Each structure stands twice: as structure tokens, then as C-alpha cells.
mmCIF file of C-alpha atoms and ligand atoms in Angstrom:
data_model
loop_
_atom_site.group_PDB
_atom_site.id
_atom_site.type_symbol
_atom_site.label_atom_id
_atom_site.label_comp_id
_atom_site.label_asym_id
_atom_site.label_seq_id
_atom_site.Cartn_x
_atom_site.Cartn_y
_atom_site.Cartn_z
ATOM 1 C CA MET A 1 -37.087 -15.676 49.876
ATOM 2 C CA ARG A 2 -37.359 -12.085 49.460
ATOM 3 C CA GLY A 3 -38.204 -11.497 45.600
ATOM 4 C CA PHE A 4 -38.956 -8.429 44.057
ATOM 5 C CA LEU A 5 -42.466 -8.461 44.127
ATOM 6 C CA ASP A 6 -42.225 -7.947 48.577
ATOM 7 C CA ILE A 7 -42.114 -4.489 48.712
ATOM 8 C CA ALA A 8 -43.345 -2.137 50.844
ATOM 9 C CA PRO A 9 -46.391 0.245 50.322
ATOM 10 C CA PHE A 10 -45.675 3.621 47.932
ATOM 11 C CA THR A 11 -45.054 6.608 50.565
ATOM 12 C CA PRO A 12 -43.284 9.565 49.050
ATOM 13 C CA LYS A 13 -39.958 10.123 50.726
ATOM 14 C CA GLU A 14 -38.825 14.400 51.320
ATOM 15 C CA ASP A 15 -34.811 14.639 52.465
ATOM 16 C CA ALA A 16 -33.866 17.989 53.352
ATOM 17 C CA HIS A 17 -31.619 17.745 50.753
ATOM 18 C CA SER A 18 -34.512 17.579 48.260
ATOM 19 C CA LEU A 19 -36.660 20.407 50.428
ATOM 20 C CA GLU A 20 -33.688 22.797 49.878
ATOM 21 C CA ARG A 21 -33.880 22.383 46.356
ATOM 22 C CA TYR A 22 -37.952 21.812 46.082
ATOM 23 C CA PRO A 23 -40.197 24.888 47.502
ATOM 24 C CA ARG A 24 -42.505 23.796 50.312
ATOM 25 C CA VAL A 25 -45.726 24.687 48.285
ATOM 26 C CA LYS A 26 -45.380 22.345 45.271
ATOM 27 C CA PRO A 27 -48.015 22.666 42.172
ATOM 28 C CA PRO A 28 -50.315 19.789 42.400
ATOM 29 C CA LEU A 29 -50.042 16.996 39.859
ATOM 30 C CA ASP A 30 -52.534 14.095 39.525
ATOM 31 C CA ILE A 31 -51.179 10.980 38.832
ATOM 32 C CA LEU A 32 -52.844 7.811 36.915
ATOM 33 C CA LEU A 33 -51.675 4.729 38.010
ATOM 34 C CA CYS A 34 -52.100 2.218 34.952
ATOM 35 C CA ALA A 35 -53.495 -1.317 36.597
ATOM 36 C CA PRO A 36 -52.537 -4.084 35.389
ATOM 37 C CA ARG A 37 -48.896 -2.574 34.962
ATOM 38 C CA GLY A 38 -45.482 -4.074 35.477
ATOM 39 C CA PHE A 39 -44.034 -7.366 36.173
ATOM 40 C CA CYS A 40 -46.618 -10.875 34.191
ATOM 41 C CA ALA A 41 -46.572 -14.588 35.501
ATOM 42 C CA GLY A 42 -43.975 -15.521 32.920
ATOM 43 C CA VAL A 43 -41.395 -13.235 34.389
ATOM 44 C CA VAL A 44 -42.290 -13.806 37.868
ATOM 45 C CA ARG A 45 -42.072 -17.399 36.925
ATOM 46 C CA ALA A 46 -38.329 -16.636 35.120
ATOM 47 C CA ILE A 47 -36.848 -14.452 38.063
ATOM 48 C CA ASP A 48 -38.236 -16.964 40.602
ATOM 49 C CA ALA A 49 -36.263 -19.841 38.816
ATOM 50 C CA VAL A 50 -32.972 -18.192 38.718
ATOM 51 C CA GLU A 51 -33.615 -17.116 42.302
ATOM 52 C CA LYS A 52 -34.372 -20.610 43.408
ATOM 53 C CA ALA A 53 -31.731 -22.268 40.996
ATOM 54 C CA LEU A 54 -29.269 -20.063 43.457
ATOM 55 C CA ILE A 55 -30.769 -21.351 46.774
ATOM 56 C CA LEU A 56 -31.061 -24.938 45.330
ATOM 57 C CA HIS A 57 -27.181 -25.208 43.586
ATOM 58 C CA GLY A 58 -25.099 -22.097 44.935
ATOM 59 C CA ALA A 59 -23.420 -19.670 42.393
ATOM 60 C CA PRO A 60 -22.469 -19.549 40.181
ATOM 61 C CA VAL A 61 -25.910 -19.776 38.022
ATOM 62 C CA TYR A 62 -25.549 -19.411 34.424
ATOM 63 C CA VAL A 63 -28.515 -17.182 32.403
ATOM 64 C CA ARG A 64 -28.312 -16.954 28.484
ATOM 65 C CA HIS A 65 -28.984 -13.698 27.251
ATOM 66 C CA GLU A 66 -30.740 -11.501 30.068
ATOM 67 C CA ILE A 67 -33.247 -13.642 31.739
ATOM 68 C CA VAL A 68 -36.102 -11.017 31.115
ATOM 69 C CA HIS A 69 -35.465 -7.317 29.573
ATOM 70 C CA ASN A 70 -34.851 -4.968 32.605
ATOM 71 C CA LYS A 71 -31.573 -3.779 33.258
ATOM 72 C CA TYR A 72 -32.602 -3.390 36.967
ATOM 73 C CA VAL A 73 -33.271 -6.980 37.570
ATOM 74 C CA VAL A 74 -30.353 -8.117 35.547
ATOM 75 C CA GLU A 75 -27.915 -6.478 37.450
ATOM 76 C CA SER A 76 -30.144 -7.315 40.654
ATOM 77 C CA LEU A 77 -29.663 -11.128 39.831
ATOM 78 C CA LYS A 78 -25.745 -10.701 39.040
ATOM 79 C CA ARG A 79 -25.209 -9.685 42.636
ATOM 80 C CA LYS A 80 -26.673 -12.556 43.675
ATOM 81 C CA GLY A 81 -24.467 -14.679 41.799
ATOM 82 C CA ALA A 82 -25.991 -15.012 38.195
ATOM 83 C CA VAL A 83 -23.873 -14.941 35.382
ATOM 84 C CA PHE A 84 -25.023 -14.046 31.932
ATOM 85 C CA VAL A 85 -23.729 -15.308 28.519
ATOM 86 C CA SER A 86 -25.164 -14.936 25.316
ATOM 87 C CA GLU A 87 -24.543 -18.356 24.029
ATOM 88 C CA LEU A 88 -23.732 -21.792 25.882
ATOM 89 C CA SER A 89 -20.520 -22.439 24.525
ATOM 90 C CA GLN A 90 -19.568 -19.371 27.457
ATOM 91 C CA VAL A 91 -20.387 -21.622 29.850
ATOM 92 C CA PRO A 92 -17.397 -23.314 31.355
ATOM 93 C CA ASP A 93 -18.637 -25.981 33.696
ATOM 94 C CA ALA A 94 -21.226 -28.448 32.755
ATOM 95 C CA THR A 95 -22.106 -29.048 36.368
ATOM 96 C CA ARG A 96 -23.399 -25.845 37.075
ATOM 97 C CA PRO A 97 -27.020 -24.658 36.422
ATOM 98 C CA VAL A 98 -27.850 -22.841 32.982
ATOM 99 C CA ILE A 99 -31.083 -20.891 32.242
ATOM 100 C CA PHE A 100 -32.936 -20.277 29.017
ATOM 101 C CA SER A 101 -35.115 -16.998 29.314
ATOM 102 C CA ALA A 102 -38.560 -16.564 29.265
ATOM 103 C CA HIS A 103 -38.405 -15.756 25.669
ATOM 104 C CA GLY A 104 -37.439 -18.689 24.642
ATOM 105 C CA VAL A 105 -35.018 -20.116 22.652
ATOM 106 C CA ALA A 106 -34.572 -22.295 18.894
ATOM 107 C CA LYS A 107 -34.133 -26.155 19.299
ATOM 108 C CA SER A 108 -30.760 -25.756 18.439
ATOM 109 C CA VAL A 109 -29.767 -24.401 22.121
ATOM 110 C CA PRO A 110 -31.103 -27.524 24.117
ATOM 111 C CA ALA A 111 -29.642 -29.615 21.585
ATOM 112 C CA GLU A 112 -26.385 -28.023 21.764
ATOM 113 C CA ALA A 113 -27.003 -28.379 25.826
ATOM 114 C CA GLY A 114 -27.694 -32.010 25.449
ATOM 115 C CA GLU A 115 -25.102 -32.659 23.202
ATOM 116 C CA ARG A 116 -22.518 -30.825 26.031
ATOM 117 C CA ASN A 117 -24.624 -32.710 28.702
ATOM 118 C CA LEU A 118 -25.130 -29.446 30.667
ATOM 119 C CA PHE A 119 -27.535 -29.108 33.414
ATOM 120 C CA ALA A 120 -30.197 -26.819 31.496
ATOM 121 C CA ILE A 121 -33.464 -25.596 33.079
ATOM 122 C CA ASP A 122 -36.025 -23.643 30.693
ATOM 123 C CA ALA A 123 -37.686 -20.763 31.708
ATOM 124 C CA THR A 124 -39.365 -20.324 28.669
ATOM 125 C CA CYS A 125 -42.530 -18.846 29.388
ATOM 126 C CA PRO A 126 -45.291 -21.109 28.637
ATOM 127 C CA LEU A 127 -47.203 -18.843 26.895
ATOM 128 C CA VAL A 128 -44.554 -18.452 24.130
ATOM 129 C CA THR A 129 -44.089 -22.635 24.177
ATOM 130 C CA LYS A 130 -47.890 -22.617 23.006
ATOM 131 C CA VAL A 131 -46.651 -20.642 20.490
ATOM 132 C CA HIS A 132 -44.289 -23.076 19.543
ATOM 133 C CA ARG A 133 -46.012 -25.923 20.276
ATOM 134 C CA GLU A 134 -48.624 -24.171 17.574
ATOM 135 C CA ALA A 135 -45.893 -23.201 14.961
ATOM 136 C CA GLU A 136 -44.902 -27.512 15.370
ATOM 137 C CA VAL A 137 -48.344 -28.460 14.822
ATOM 138 C CA HIS A 138 -48.883 -26.553 11.371
ATOM 139 C CA HIS A 139 -45.734 -27.887 10.230
ATOM 140 C CA LYS A 140 -46.815 -31.205 10.736
ATOM 141 C CA ARG A 141 -49.634 -31.075 9.056
ATOM 142 C CA GLY A 142 -47.775 -29.455 5.890
ATOM 143 C CA ARG A 143 -48.652 -26.023 6.511
ATOM 144 C CA HIS A 144 -46.449 -23.189 5.832
ATOM 145 C CA ILE A 145 -46.117 -20.343 8.827
ATOM 146 C CA LEU A 146 -46.182 -16.743 8.819
ATOM 147 C CA LEU A 147 -44.761 -15.182 11.966
ATOM 148 C CA VAL A 148 -46.614 -11.985 12.631
ATOM 149 C CA GLY A 149 -43.324 -9.978 14.794
ATOM 150 C CA HIS A 150 -40.011 -8.117 15.042
ATOM 151 C CA ALA A 151 -36.829 -9.143 13.502
ATOM 152 C CA GLY A 152 -34.308 -10.076 15.362
ATOM 153 C CA HIS A 153 -36.456 -10.272 18.893
ATOM 154 C CA PRO A 154 -35.192 -13.110 20.991
ATOM 155 C CA GLU A 155 -39.089 -14.447 21.088
ATOM 156 C CA VAL A 156 -39.140 -14.564 17.168
ATOM 157 C CA ILE A 157 -35.339 -15.892 16.758
ATOM 158 C CA GLY A 158 -36.624 -18.731 19.092
ATOM 159 C CA THR A 159 -39.788 -19.297 17.304
ATOM 160 C CA MET A 160 -38.394 -19.432 13.828
ATOM 161 C CA GLY A 161 -35.747 -21.818 15.120
ATOM 162 C CA GLN A 162 -38.603 -24.239 16.137
ATOM 163 C CA LEU A 163 -38.914 -25.498 12.560
ATOM 164 C CA PRO A 164 -36.120 -26.130 9.675
ATOM 165 C CA ALA A 165 -35.076 -22.748 7.219
ATOM 166 C CA GLY A 166 -37.731 -21.698 4.905
ATOM 167 C CA ALA A 167 -40.590 -23.571 7.395
ATOM 168 C CA ILE A 168 -41.578 -19.746 9.092
ATOM 169 C CA THR A 169 -41.998 -16.708 6.386
ATOM 170 C CA LEU A 170 -41.399 -13.353 9.018
ATOM 171 C CA ILE A 171 -44.267 -11.009 8.358
ATOM 172 C CA GLU A 172 -43.021 -7.322 10.066
ATOM 173 C CA THR A 173 -45.530 -4.799 8.283
ATOM 174 C CA LEU A 174 -48.425 -4.269 5.878
ATOM 175 C CA ASP A 175 -45.566 -4.191 3.282
ATOM 176 C CA ASP A 176 -44.482 -7.228 3.612
ATOM 177 C CA VAL A 177 -48.619 -8.642 3.543
ATOM 178 C CA ALA A 178 -48.269 -6.794 0.165
ATOM 179 C CA ALA A 179 -45.406 -8.322 -1.365
ATOM 180 C CA LEU A 180 -45.772 -12.198 0.279
ATOM 181 C CA GLU A 181 -45.357 -14.543 -2.068
ATOM 182 C CA PRO A 182 -45.759 -17.976 0.035
ATOM 183 C CA PRO A 183 -45.748 -21.235 -1.216
ATOM 184 C CA ALA A 184 -47.908 -22.615 -3.713
ATOM 185 C CA ASP A 185 -48.365 -25.573 -3.189
ATOM 186 C CA GLN A 186 -49.242 -25.518 1.115
ATOM 187 C CA PRO A 187 -51.933 -24.380 3.051
ATOM 188 C CA LEU A 188 -50.977 -21.316 5.379
ATOM 189 C CA ALA A 189 -51.087 -20.667 8.818
ATOM 190 C CA TYR A 190 -50.185 -17.646 11.099
ATOM 191 C CA VAL A 191 -48.537 -17.218 14.450
ATOM 192 C CA THR A 192 -48.007 -14.423 16.084
ATOM 193 C CA GLN A 193 -44.951 -13.044 18.593
ATOM 194 C CA THR A 194 -46.657 -12.662 22.353
ATOM 195 C CA THR A 195 -45.793 -9.165 22.645
ATOM 196 C CA LEU A 196 -47.478 -7.145 19.724
ATOM 197 C CA SER A 197 -49.373 -4.000 19.581
ATOM 198 C CA VAL A 198 -53.277 -5.855 19.441
ATOM 199 C CA ASP A 199 -54.394 -3.189 17.429
ATOM 200 C CA ASP A 200 -51.537 -3.087 14.749
ATOM 201 C CA THR A 201 -51.644 -6.879 14.748
ATOM 202 C CA ARG A 202 -55.063 -6.937 14.195
ATOM 203 C CA GLU A 203 -54.528 -4.919 10.610
ATOM 204 C CA ILE A 204 -52.113 -7.190 9.830
ATOM 205 C CA VAL A 205 -54.019 -10.019 10.645
ATOM 206 C CA ALA A 206 -57.043 -8.388 8.439
ATOM 207 C CA ALA A 207 -54.648 -7.482 5.560
ATOM 208 C CA LEU A 208 -53.606 -11.222 5.361
ATOM 209 C CA GLN A 209 -56.776 -12.816 5.679
ATOM 210 C CA ALA A 210 -57.954 -10.160 2.798
ATOM 211 C CA ARG A 211 -55.379 -11.708 0.532
ATOM 212 C CA PHE A 212 -55.567 -15.403 1.734
ATOM 213 C CA PRO A 213 -59.059 -15.859 2.474
ATOM 214 C CA ASP A 214 -58.449 -19.503 3.790
ATOM 215 C CA LEU A 215 -55.300 -19.061 6.243
ATOM 216 C CA ILE A 216 -55.501 -20.932 9.389
ATOM 217 C CA ALA A 217 -55.591 -18.439 12.702
ATOM 218 C CA PRO A 218 -54.524 -19.966 16.543
ATOM 219 C CA HIS A 219 -57.600 -20.995 18.285
ATOM 220 C CA LYS A 220 -56.603 -18.682 21.083
ATOM 221 C CA GLU A 221 -55.088 -15.341 20.330
ATOM 222 C CA ASP A 222 -50.743 -15.854 20.817
ATOM 223 C CA ILE A 223 -50.760 -11.974 22.293
ATOM 224 C CA CYS A 224 -50.576 -12.915 25.659
ATOM 225 C CA TYR A 225 -53.304 -11.436 28.408
ATOM 226 C CA ALA A 226 -50.617 -9.593 30.210
ATOM 227 C CA THR A 227 -49.500 -7.574 26.641
ATOM 228 C CA THR A 228 -52.856 -6.738 26.229
ATOM 229 C CA ASN A 229 -54.290 -6.027 29.455
ATOM 230 C CA ARG A 230 -51.185 -3.523 29.981
ATOM 231 C CA GLN A 231 -52.483 -1.865 26.590
ATOM 232 C CA GLU A 232 -55.833 -1.682 27.505
ATOM 233 C CA ALA A 233 -55.269 0.051 30.853
ATOM 234 C CA VAL A 234 -53.216 2.399 28.470
ATOM 235 C CA LYS A 235 -55.831 2.793 26.316
ATOM 236 C CA ARG A 236 -57.842 4.125 29.216
ATOM 237 C CA VAL A 237 -55.111 6.836 31.184
ATOM 238 C CA ALA A 238 -53.512 8.017 27.875
ATOM 239 C CA PRO A 239 -56.333 10.411 26.783
ATOM 240 C CA GLN A 240 -57.178 11.731 30.244
ATOM 241 C CA VAL A 241 -53.535 12.848 31.376
ATOM 242 C CA ASP A 242 -50.775 15.475 29.803
ATOM 243 C CA ALA A 243 -48.090 13.191 29.851
ATOM 244 C CA LEU A 244 -47.515 9.326 30.212
ATOM 245 C CA ILE A 245 -44.577 7.298 31.759
ATOM 246 C CA VAL A 246 -43.651 3.544 30.890
ATOM 247 C CA VAL A 247 -41.073 2.167 33.136
ATOM 248 C CA GLY A 248 -39.382 -0.435 30.981
ATOM 249 C CA SER A 249 -35.868 -0.938 29.284
ATOM 250 C CA PRO A 250 -35.656 0.529 25.318
ATOM 251 C CA ASN A 251 -35.306 -3.554 24.593
ATOM 252 C CA SER A 252 -38.521 -4.482 26.680
ATOM 253 C CA SER A 253 -41.029 -5.386 23.278
ATOM 254 C CA ASN A 254 -44.073 -4.856 25.102
ATOM 255 C CA SER A 255 -42.775 -1.535 27.267
ATOM 256 C CA GLN A 256 -42.028 0.110 23.470
ATOM 257 C CA ARG A 257 -45.388 -1.380 22.329
ATOM 258 C CA LEU A 258 -47.076 0.638 25.752
ATOM 259 C CA ARG A 259 -45.084 4.353 24.617
ATOM 260 C CA GLU A 260 -46.982 3.763 21.217
ATOM 261 C CA VAL A 261 -50.205 2.720 22.436
ATOM 262 C CA ALA A 262 -50.376 5.966 24.527
ATOM 263 C CA GLU A 263 -49.168 8.039 21.583
ATOM 264 C CA ARG A 264 -51.950 6.476 19.357
ATOM 265 C CA ALA A 265 -54.496 7.032 22.134
ATOM 266 C CA GLY A 266 -53.759 10.885 22.638
ATOM 267 C CA CYS A 267 -51.487 11.265 24.854
ATOM 268 C CA PRO A 268 -49.431 14.460 24.098
ATOM 269 C CA ALA A 269 -45.854 13.069 25.597
ATOM 270 C CA ALA A 270 -45.430 9.470 26.473
ATOM 271 C CA ARG A 271 -41.705 8.133 27.249
ATOM 272 C CA LEU A 272 -40.337 4.961 27.430
ATOM 273 C CA VAL A 273 -38.161 5.838 31.092
ATOM 274 C CA LEU A 274 -35.884 3.433 32.828
ATOM 275 C CA ARG A 275 -35.118 4.746 35.979
ATOM 276 C CA THR A 276 -35.458 8.562 37.489
ATOM 277 C CA ASP A 277 -32.480 10.167 36.263
ATOM 278 C CA GLU A 278 -33.545 9.413 32.633
ATOM 279 C CA ILE A 279 -37.048 11.488 32.957
ATOM 280 C CA ASP A 280 -36.379 14.706 30.773
ATOM 281 C CA TRP A 281 -38.098 17.146 33.127
ATOM 282 C CA SER A 282 -38.520 19.702 30.051
ATOM 283 C CA VAL A 283 -41.117 17.590 29.119
ATOM 284 C CA PHE A 284 -42.970 16.548 33.036
ATOM 285 C CA GLY A 285 -41.614 19.537 34.819
ATOM 286 C CA ASN A 286 -44.902 21.820 34.130
ATOM 287 C CA ILE A 287 -47.987 19.066 33.346
ATOM 288 C CA ARG A 288 -50.740 18.998 35.723
ATOM 289 C CA SER A 289 -51.381 14.908 35.101
ATOM 290 C CA LEU A 290 -49.117 11.920 34.503
ATOM 291 C CA GLY A 291 -50.297 8.656 33.266
ATOM 292 C CA ILE A 292 -47.646 5.604 34.076
ATOM 293 C CA THR A 293 -47.577 1.841 33.440
ATOM 294 C CA ALA A 294 -44.695 -0.394 33.473
ATOM 295 C CA GLY A 295 -43.649 -3.111 30.876
ATOM 296 C CA ALA A 296 -44.426 -6.280 32.055
ATOM 297 C CA SER A 297 -40.332 -6.787 33.081
ATOM 298 C CA ALA A 298 -40.025 -3.924 35.020
ATOM 299 C CA PRO A 299 -40.496 -4.253 39.000
ATOM 300 C CA GLU A 300 -42.843 -2.097 40.837
ATOM 301 C CA VAL A 301 -39.964 -0.767 42.714
ATOM 302 C CA LEU A 302 -39.242 1.489 39.407
ATOM 303 C CA VAL A 303 -42.605 2.548 39.662
ATOM 304 C CA GLU A 304 -42.196 3.783 43.193
ATOM 305 C CA GLU A 305 -39.405 5.513 42.595
ATOM 306 C CA ILE A 306 -40.782 7.304 39.555
ATOM 307 C CA ILE A 307 -42.947 8.384 41.552
ATOM 308 C CA ASP A 308 -41.058 9.728 44.348
ATOM 309 C CA ALA A 309 -39.328 11.777 41.928
ATOM 310 C CA PHE A 310 -42.443 13.249 41.047
ATOM 311 C CA ALA A 311 -43.413 13.658 44.709
ATOM 312 C CA GLN A 312 -40.233 15.622 45.028
ATOM 313 C CA ARG A 313 -41.539 18.660 42.937
ATOM 314 C CA TYR A 314 -44.978 18.000 42.565
ATOM 315 C CA ASP A 315 -47.711 17.403 45.268
ATOM 316 C CA VAL A 316 -49.183 14.732 44.099
ATOM 317 C CA ARG A 317 -52.544 12.463 44.497
ATOM 318 C CA VAL A 318 -52.244 9.426 42.917
ATOM 319 C CA GLU A 319 -55.310 6.749 41.792
ATOM 320 C CA THR A 320 -55.340 3.927 40.872
ATOM 321 C CA VAL A 321 -57.313 3.078 37.004
ATOM 322 C CA SER A 322 -57.547 -0.383 37.140
ATOM 323 C CA THR A 323 -59.293 -2.250 33.608
ATOM 324 C CA ALA A 324 -58.702 -6.208 34.363
ATOM 325 C CA ASP A 325 -57.763 -8.150 37.334
ATOM 326 C CA GLU A 326 -55.172 -10.633 37.073
ATOM 327 C CA ASN A 327 -54.640 -14.080 39.013
ATOM 328 C CA VAL A 328 -52.255 -15.598 36.262
ATOM 329 C CA PHE A 329 -49.903 -18.166 38.094
ATOM 330 C CA PHE A 330 -47.331 -20.709 36.713
ATOM 331 C CA PRO A 331 -45.714 -23.195 38.526
ATOM 332 C CA LEU A 332 -41.507 -23.288 38.790
ATOM 333 C CA PRO A 333 -39.944 -25.384 35.723
ATOM 334 C CA ARG A 334 -39.833 -29.139 37.357
ATOM 335 C CA GLU A 335 -36.354 -28.977 37.694
ATOM 336 C CA LEU A 336 -36.661 -26.496 40.579
ATOM 337 C CA ARG A 337 -39.798 -27.328 42.188
ATOM 338 C CA GLY A 338 -37.929 -29.094 45.276
ATOM 339 C CA GLU A 339 -36.720 -27.706 48.666
ATOM 340 C CA ALA A 340 -32.987 -26.831 49.147
ATOM 341 C CA ALA A 341 -31.364 -29.726 51.136
ATOM 342 C CA PRO A 342 -30.853 -28.769 54.898
ATOM 343 C CA THR A 343 -27.240 -27.336 55.950
ATOM 344 C CA ALA A 344 -25.885 -28.838 58.994
ATOM 345 C CA ALA A 345 -26.712 -26.016 61.322
ATOM 346 C CA GLU A 346 -30.323 -26.301 60.672
HETATM 347 S S1 LIG B 1 -45.233 -10.726 28.236
HETATM 348 FE FE1 LIG B 1 -46.622 -12.398 27.939
HETATM 349 S S2 LIG B 1 -45.651 -13.835 27.064
HETATM 350 FE FE2 LIG B 1 -44.410 -12.766 28.177
HETATM 351 S S3 LIG B 1 -43.539 -13.525 29.641
HETATM 352 FE FE3 LIG B 1 -45.109 -11.843 30.408
HETATM 353 S S4 LIG B 1 -46.899 -13.548 30.243
HETATM 354 FE FE4 LIG B 1 -45.460 -14.165 29.111
#
């Protein structure tokens, strides 16, 4: 199966058109490529789940919500036969698979799928599921839960939807911590969204602990390895470059956080860019060094396109700056681990 990760190594391209537009002698540009960057294990699993469902069951395969927050990925899967819906009521045929996105869903969603007898497959990232289970355990033990996260993000909607209304209070800012009036008769515990800024979250948690010294913390950090590692690499690169590009979608939480991390680490210009046509050359047209990273839902092919665009204007030298090795792998949802039935011709 050919997936998003099967791509050729980067080679800058120059065509006749670009040679006309850009001079032979180009200014030098040092590109520092952050590593790790791009796809995380949860995103690979979610995309593979849709592709495997298409192989096993044919088109259409329904997907509730964007499977991951990247338009390029979504459009590619649409071309292969995936149909994206915002609610299960939009799935017309109960015999077709319907996949839940990597961000996770409220308990009401699998319940509705069960009532309608839909063929549901859950591609929630196991690290999001871990947060759901933590919240459930706290609730069972009579604790009120504080969820540090961003209102309206699908992961936050999914986590809050694991428990009855009122069991979880969302905390977005330090002001929320100051204004918080939790139930007086319950111990307090906190969980977090997986894709937050490590530094911002540390501040918010410190403020919570200052107000509520008995606050119960997760056994293991909820911000996931991929979010943490991508932010660390950006912190290393950002102070060394004139500008930095985060390849990713505006609705991708971890991509937005990478841009903020770059700015805070001292990069004069950090921008989120999905495709080359979004590069603002008034910002990137006169620089000597550039950092590039990619959010956890951005495929490497888009990073290559961006480097290509710079190679048309600059004499680029690409160096990878690596701050961590990643070898995390999540197996596919159980329903998709089988082989496709052989066709008559095989
Ligand atoms: S960013 Fe983290 S939590 Fe989200 S899908 Fe990737 S590994 Fe899972």
C-alpha cells in the first residue's frame, strides 16, 4: 500500500520557467530543518485506518470530522473514496464503515453508532484515549476534573463528552485559574489536551497547584511525546534563524503552538503555511537563514514543496537539526488488522 510516508528524498527542482523568472546566481539560504517534525504515530494510524478500510471494504468509507487537521491529507483521502461528514446522521448506509477521527469523540457518538447499528471504527489516538480513561477514573473516585485545553477543539469536546455535564471544568488561561470556583466537597484532579504548549501548560498547572495544593496530577504527562518533541526542536532552531515556517493547517492545534513557540524562542518572523502559494515573499524574500518544521498532521511531501519553492529563489543549503529520535508505533484498530479478501484474478 502506498501511503503518505512513501516519498522520495528531497531534490530541488528547477524548470525552464523558474530559470526565466529567477537569476542563475541566487543569494545563499541556510535552511535548518527541525527533527522530529510532521506526522506523529497517531496521525499515521488514523490515515492508515482510512486507507486500510478502503482496501478492505471499498468506497465509500465515511469519516466523522477531518481525520486529521490537514486539508491536503483530507483531499487526498477524498480522491480515494473517503467521504467526510460532521455528524453520524449524515451517514446514509449503515453497512459502510464510519471512522472516528484521531482527536477522539464524546461517548454519545459511539452510543449513537450503536443505536443505528453502524459499522463504526474508532481511530482515536491511543494517547487521547489515555486522557479519556484518566478522566473516567478520577470521576469514579469522586474527583472534580479540571481540563486544561482550548474550547471548541474536537479533542476537548471529546474529552469533556466522556463524562456527564458538570463533571469537568475547562481551564484555558491563567485568568480562568484565578476565577475558578470548583465544587467545595470534591477533591480536584487535572488532565490536559495532548497538543498544548508545554511552557504555557506548565504555567497554568503551577498556578492551579498554588491555589489547590492537593490537586491530583496525571501519572504521566498528557501532552504527548510528538507535541513535546516538535516544540523542543523548534526551540533549538528558532533563535538561530531569520524566519521560520511551520508547515500545517490553521485549525491544527499543535501547528499553531509550534508557531507560537518559535516566536517566543526569539525568531523574528514565524508563519504557519499550508502550501507554497501561502508563502509571503515580503517576509521570506530577503533572509539568510530559515527554519522549517511541520505540525503532526502535515505530510513530508508538503515540507519538500516548501523547500522547492525556496530553492527556486535561493541557493539553499539544508541541514537537519535533530533533538530527539522517535520510534512510536500504534497498531491499526482491531477491525482493520485483517487482510483484504483475494479477488478472483489473484
Ligand atoms: S499529536 Fe499526539 S495525541 Fe495527537 S494524534 Fe499525534 S501522537 Fe496522538
